[in-house]
C-alpha positions as protocol buffer text, in pm:
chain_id: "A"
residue {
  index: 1
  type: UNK
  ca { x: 5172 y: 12892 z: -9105 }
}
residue {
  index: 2
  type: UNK
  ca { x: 5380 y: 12598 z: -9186 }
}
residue {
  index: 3
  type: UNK
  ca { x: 5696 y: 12805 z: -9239 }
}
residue {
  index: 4
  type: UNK
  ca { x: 5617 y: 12965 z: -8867 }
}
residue {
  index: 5
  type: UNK
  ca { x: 5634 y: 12645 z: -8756 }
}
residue {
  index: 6
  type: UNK
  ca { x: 5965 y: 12516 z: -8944 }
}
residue {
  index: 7
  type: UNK
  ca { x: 6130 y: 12852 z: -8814 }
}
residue {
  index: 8
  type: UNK
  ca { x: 6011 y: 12762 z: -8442 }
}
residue {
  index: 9
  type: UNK
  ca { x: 6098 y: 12383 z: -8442 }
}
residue {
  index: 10
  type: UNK
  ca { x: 6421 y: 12498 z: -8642 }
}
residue {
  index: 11
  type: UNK
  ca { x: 6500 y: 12807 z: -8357 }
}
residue {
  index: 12
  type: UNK
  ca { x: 6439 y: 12553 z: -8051 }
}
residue {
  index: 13
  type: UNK
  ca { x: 6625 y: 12286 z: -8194 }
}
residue {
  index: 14
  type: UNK
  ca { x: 6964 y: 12507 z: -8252 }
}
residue {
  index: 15
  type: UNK
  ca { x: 6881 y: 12684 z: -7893 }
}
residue {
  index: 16
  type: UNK
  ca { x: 6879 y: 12290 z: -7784 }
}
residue {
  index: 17
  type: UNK
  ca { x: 7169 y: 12229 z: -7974 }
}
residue {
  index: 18
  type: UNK
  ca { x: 7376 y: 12544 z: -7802 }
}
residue {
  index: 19
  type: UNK
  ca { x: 7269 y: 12471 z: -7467 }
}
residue {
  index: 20
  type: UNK
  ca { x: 7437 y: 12112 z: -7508 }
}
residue {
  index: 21
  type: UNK
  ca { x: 7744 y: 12282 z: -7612 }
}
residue {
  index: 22
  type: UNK
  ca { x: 7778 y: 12545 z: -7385 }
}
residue {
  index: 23
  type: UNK
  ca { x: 7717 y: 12329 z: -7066 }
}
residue {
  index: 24
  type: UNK
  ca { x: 7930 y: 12024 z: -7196 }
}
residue {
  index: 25
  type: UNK
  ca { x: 8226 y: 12330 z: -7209 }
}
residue {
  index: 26
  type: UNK
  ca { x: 8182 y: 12417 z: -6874 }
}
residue {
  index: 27
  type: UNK
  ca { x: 8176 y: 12017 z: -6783 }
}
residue {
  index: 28
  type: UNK
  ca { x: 7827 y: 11935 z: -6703 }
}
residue {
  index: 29
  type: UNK
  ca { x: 7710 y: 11649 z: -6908 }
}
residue {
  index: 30
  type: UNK
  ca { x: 7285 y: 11702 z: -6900 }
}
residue {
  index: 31
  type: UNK
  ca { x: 7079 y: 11453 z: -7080 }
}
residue {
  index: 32
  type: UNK
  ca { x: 6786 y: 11568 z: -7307 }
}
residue {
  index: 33
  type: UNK
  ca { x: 6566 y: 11552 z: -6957 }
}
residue {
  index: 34
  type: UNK
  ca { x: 6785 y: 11755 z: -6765 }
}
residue {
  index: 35
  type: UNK
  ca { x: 6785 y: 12004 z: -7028 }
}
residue {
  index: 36
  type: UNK
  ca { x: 6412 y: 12020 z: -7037 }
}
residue {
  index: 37
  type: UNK
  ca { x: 6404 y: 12039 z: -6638 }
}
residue {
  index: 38
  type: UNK
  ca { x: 6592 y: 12329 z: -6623 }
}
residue {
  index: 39
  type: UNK
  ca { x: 6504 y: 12518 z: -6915 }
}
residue {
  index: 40
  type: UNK
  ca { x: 6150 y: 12430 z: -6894 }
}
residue {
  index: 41
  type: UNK
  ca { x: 6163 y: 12523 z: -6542 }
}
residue {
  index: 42
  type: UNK
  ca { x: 6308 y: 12830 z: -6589 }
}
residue {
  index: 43
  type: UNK
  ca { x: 6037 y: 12937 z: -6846 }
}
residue {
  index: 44
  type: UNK
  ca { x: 5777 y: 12858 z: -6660 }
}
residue {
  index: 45
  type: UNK
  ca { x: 5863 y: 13072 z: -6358 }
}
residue {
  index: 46
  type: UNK
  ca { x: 5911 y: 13351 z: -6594 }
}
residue {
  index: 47
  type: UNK
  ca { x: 5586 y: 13287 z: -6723 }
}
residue {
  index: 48
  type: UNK
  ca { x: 5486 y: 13282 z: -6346 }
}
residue {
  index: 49
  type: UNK
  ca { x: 5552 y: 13544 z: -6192 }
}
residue {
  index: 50
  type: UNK
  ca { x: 5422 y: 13825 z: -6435 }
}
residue {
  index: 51
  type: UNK
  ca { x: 5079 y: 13634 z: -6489 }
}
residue {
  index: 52
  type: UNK
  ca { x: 5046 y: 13590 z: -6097 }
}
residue {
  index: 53
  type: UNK
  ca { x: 5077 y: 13908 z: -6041 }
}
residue {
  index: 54
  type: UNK
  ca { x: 4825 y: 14013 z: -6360 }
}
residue {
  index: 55
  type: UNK
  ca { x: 4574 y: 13746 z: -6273 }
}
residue {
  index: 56
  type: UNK
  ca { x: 4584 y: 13863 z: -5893 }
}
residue {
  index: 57
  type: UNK
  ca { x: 4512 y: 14233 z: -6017 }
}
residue {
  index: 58
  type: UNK
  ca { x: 4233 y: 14127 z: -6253 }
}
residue {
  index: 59
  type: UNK
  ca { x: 4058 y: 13871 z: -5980 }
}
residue {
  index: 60
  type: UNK
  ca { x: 3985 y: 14209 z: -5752 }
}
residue {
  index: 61
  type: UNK
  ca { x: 3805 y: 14364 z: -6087 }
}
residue {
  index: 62
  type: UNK
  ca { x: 3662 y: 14049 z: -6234 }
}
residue {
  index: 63
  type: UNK
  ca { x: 3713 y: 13636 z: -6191 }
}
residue {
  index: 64
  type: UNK
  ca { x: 3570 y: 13602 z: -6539 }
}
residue {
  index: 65
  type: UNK
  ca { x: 3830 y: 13818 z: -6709 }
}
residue {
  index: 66
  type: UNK
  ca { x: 4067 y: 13586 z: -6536 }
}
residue {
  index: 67
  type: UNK
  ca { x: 3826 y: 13261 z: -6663 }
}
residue {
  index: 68
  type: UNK
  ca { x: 3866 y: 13381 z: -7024 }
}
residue {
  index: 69
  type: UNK
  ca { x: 4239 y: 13405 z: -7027 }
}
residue {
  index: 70
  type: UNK
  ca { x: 4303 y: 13107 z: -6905 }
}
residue {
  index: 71
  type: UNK
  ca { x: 4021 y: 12958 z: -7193 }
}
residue {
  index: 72
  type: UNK
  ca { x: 4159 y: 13115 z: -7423 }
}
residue {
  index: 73
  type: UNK
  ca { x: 4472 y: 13010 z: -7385 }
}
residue {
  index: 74
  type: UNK
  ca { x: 4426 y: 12602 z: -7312 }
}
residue {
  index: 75
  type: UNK
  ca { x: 4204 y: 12693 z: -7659 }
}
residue {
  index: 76
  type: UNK
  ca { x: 4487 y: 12826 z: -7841 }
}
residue {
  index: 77
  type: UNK
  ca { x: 4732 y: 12519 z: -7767 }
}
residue {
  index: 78
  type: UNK
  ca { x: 4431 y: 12302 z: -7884 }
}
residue {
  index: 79
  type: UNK
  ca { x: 4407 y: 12435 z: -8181 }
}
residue {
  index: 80
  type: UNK
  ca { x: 4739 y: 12456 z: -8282 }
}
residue {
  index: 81
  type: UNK
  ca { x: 4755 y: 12061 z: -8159 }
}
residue {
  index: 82
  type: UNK
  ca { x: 4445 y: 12002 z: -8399 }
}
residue {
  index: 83
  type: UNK
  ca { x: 4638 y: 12197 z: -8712 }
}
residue {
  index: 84
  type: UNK
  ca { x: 4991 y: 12015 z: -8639 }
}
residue {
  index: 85
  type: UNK
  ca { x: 4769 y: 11656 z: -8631 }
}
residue {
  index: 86
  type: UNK
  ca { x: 4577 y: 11823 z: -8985 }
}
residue {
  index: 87
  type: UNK
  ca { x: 4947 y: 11878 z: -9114 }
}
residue {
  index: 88
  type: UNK
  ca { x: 5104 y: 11551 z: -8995 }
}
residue {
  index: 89
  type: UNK
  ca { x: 4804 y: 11305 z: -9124 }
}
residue {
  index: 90
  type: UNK
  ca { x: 4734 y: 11470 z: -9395 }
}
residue {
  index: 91
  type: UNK
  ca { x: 4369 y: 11517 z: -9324 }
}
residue {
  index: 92
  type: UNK
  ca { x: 4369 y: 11895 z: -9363 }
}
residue {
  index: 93
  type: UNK
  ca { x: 4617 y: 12150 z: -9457 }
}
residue {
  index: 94
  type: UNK
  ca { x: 4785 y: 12383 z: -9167 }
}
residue {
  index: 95
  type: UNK
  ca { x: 4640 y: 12731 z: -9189 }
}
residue {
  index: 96
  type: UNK
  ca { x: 4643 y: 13033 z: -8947 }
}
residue {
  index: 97
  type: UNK
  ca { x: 4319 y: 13085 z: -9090 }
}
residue {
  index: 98
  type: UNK
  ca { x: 4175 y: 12767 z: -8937 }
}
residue {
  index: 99
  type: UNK
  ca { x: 4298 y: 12909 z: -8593 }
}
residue {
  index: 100
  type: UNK
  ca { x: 4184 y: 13224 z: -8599 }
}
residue {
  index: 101
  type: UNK
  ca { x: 3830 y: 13058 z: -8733 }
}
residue {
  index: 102
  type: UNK
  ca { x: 3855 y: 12860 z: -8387 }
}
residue {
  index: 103
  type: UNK
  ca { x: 3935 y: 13122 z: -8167 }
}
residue {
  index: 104
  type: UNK
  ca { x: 3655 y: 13366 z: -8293 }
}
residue {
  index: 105
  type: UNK
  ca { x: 3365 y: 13104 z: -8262 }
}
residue {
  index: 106
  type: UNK
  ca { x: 3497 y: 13137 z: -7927 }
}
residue {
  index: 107
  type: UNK
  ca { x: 3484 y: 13503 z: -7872 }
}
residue {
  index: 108
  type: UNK
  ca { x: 3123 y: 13488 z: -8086 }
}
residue {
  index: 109
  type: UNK
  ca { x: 2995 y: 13276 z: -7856 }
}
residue {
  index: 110
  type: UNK
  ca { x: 3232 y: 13410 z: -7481 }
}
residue {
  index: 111
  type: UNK
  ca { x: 2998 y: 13790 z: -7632 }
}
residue {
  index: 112
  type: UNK
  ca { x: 2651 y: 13593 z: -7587 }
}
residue {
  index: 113
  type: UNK
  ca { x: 2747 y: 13414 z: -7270 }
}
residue {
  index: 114
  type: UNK
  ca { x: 2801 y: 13792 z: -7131 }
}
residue {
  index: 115
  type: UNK
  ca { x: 2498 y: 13973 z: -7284 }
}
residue {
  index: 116
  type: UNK
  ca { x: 2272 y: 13650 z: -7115 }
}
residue {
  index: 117
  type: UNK
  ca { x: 2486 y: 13659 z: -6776 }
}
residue {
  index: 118
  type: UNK
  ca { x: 2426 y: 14099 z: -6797 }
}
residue {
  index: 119
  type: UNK
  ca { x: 2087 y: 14030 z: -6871 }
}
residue {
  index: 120
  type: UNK
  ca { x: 2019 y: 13804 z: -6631 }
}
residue {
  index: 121
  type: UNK
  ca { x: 2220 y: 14019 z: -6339 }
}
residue {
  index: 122
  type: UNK
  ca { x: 2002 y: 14323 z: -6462 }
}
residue {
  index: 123
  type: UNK
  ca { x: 1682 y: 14116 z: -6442 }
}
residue {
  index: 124
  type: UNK
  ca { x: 1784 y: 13996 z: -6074 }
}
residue {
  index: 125
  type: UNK
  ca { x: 1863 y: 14341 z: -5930 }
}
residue {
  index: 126
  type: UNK
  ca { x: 1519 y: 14475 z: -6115 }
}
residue {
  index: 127
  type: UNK
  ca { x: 1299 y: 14174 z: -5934 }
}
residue {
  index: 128
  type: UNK
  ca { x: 1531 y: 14242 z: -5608 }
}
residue {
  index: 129
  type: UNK
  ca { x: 1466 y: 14613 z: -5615 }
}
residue {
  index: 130
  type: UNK
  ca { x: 1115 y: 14590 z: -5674 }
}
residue {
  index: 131
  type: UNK
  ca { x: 1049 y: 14333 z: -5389 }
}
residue {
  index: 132
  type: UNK
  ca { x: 895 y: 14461 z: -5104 }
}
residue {
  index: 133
  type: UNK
  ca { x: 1124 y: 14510 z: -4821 }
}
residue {
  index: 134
  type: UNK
  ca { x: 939 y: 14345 z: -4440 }
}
């Protein structure tokens, strides 16, 4: 996982470094912020627009489909951010492993949360069915 990493940091840092170049050629001087405005910007609305459009399709089926995306994905940066500290303290050593270990204590525990929450539906419309109607 640590080589992932080097060949990510290494890959954004020469994209950073081309950017520079190419806009200083075409005479706009952008600071390290402007550079992150824009391209960070950019990304984002990429990122945007295709999960709007997913997350409004799934919100008609389900909201919690939508609710476990999102958790799993604030999860996943978490993680990383807790094997990057591991790596950079030296109080644990950077493994995949270690993520995926995190992510499916997650799932475990997302698969009980829906058996008690279909459970607890069927239960309801069982009682509701069986009341007596005035």
């Amino acid at each position: 996982m640590k080589e992932l990493i080097v060949l990510i940091v290494q890959t954004v840092n020469l994209m950073h470094d081309l950017l520079i170049e190419i806009f200083d050629s075409l005479g706009y001087s952008l600071t390290d912020k402007d550079l992150h405005f824009w391209v960070i910007g950019i990304i984002g609305m990429i990122l945007f627009v295709p999960t709007h459009i997913i997350f409004k399709f799934l919100s008609k089926w389900s909201i919690t489909v939508v609710s476990f995306i999102y958790t799993i994905t604030v999860l996943l940066v978490i993680v990383f951010a807790i094997e990057i500290e591991q790596k950079i303290t030296g109080k644990g050593n950077l493994e995949f492993a270690d993520v995926m270990a995190g992510v499916y204590g997650f799932i475990f525990l997302f698969i009980i949360y829906l058996a008690f929450k279909i459970i607890i539906s069927k239960l309801v419309g069982f009682v509701n069915k069986e009341r007596p109607k005035d």
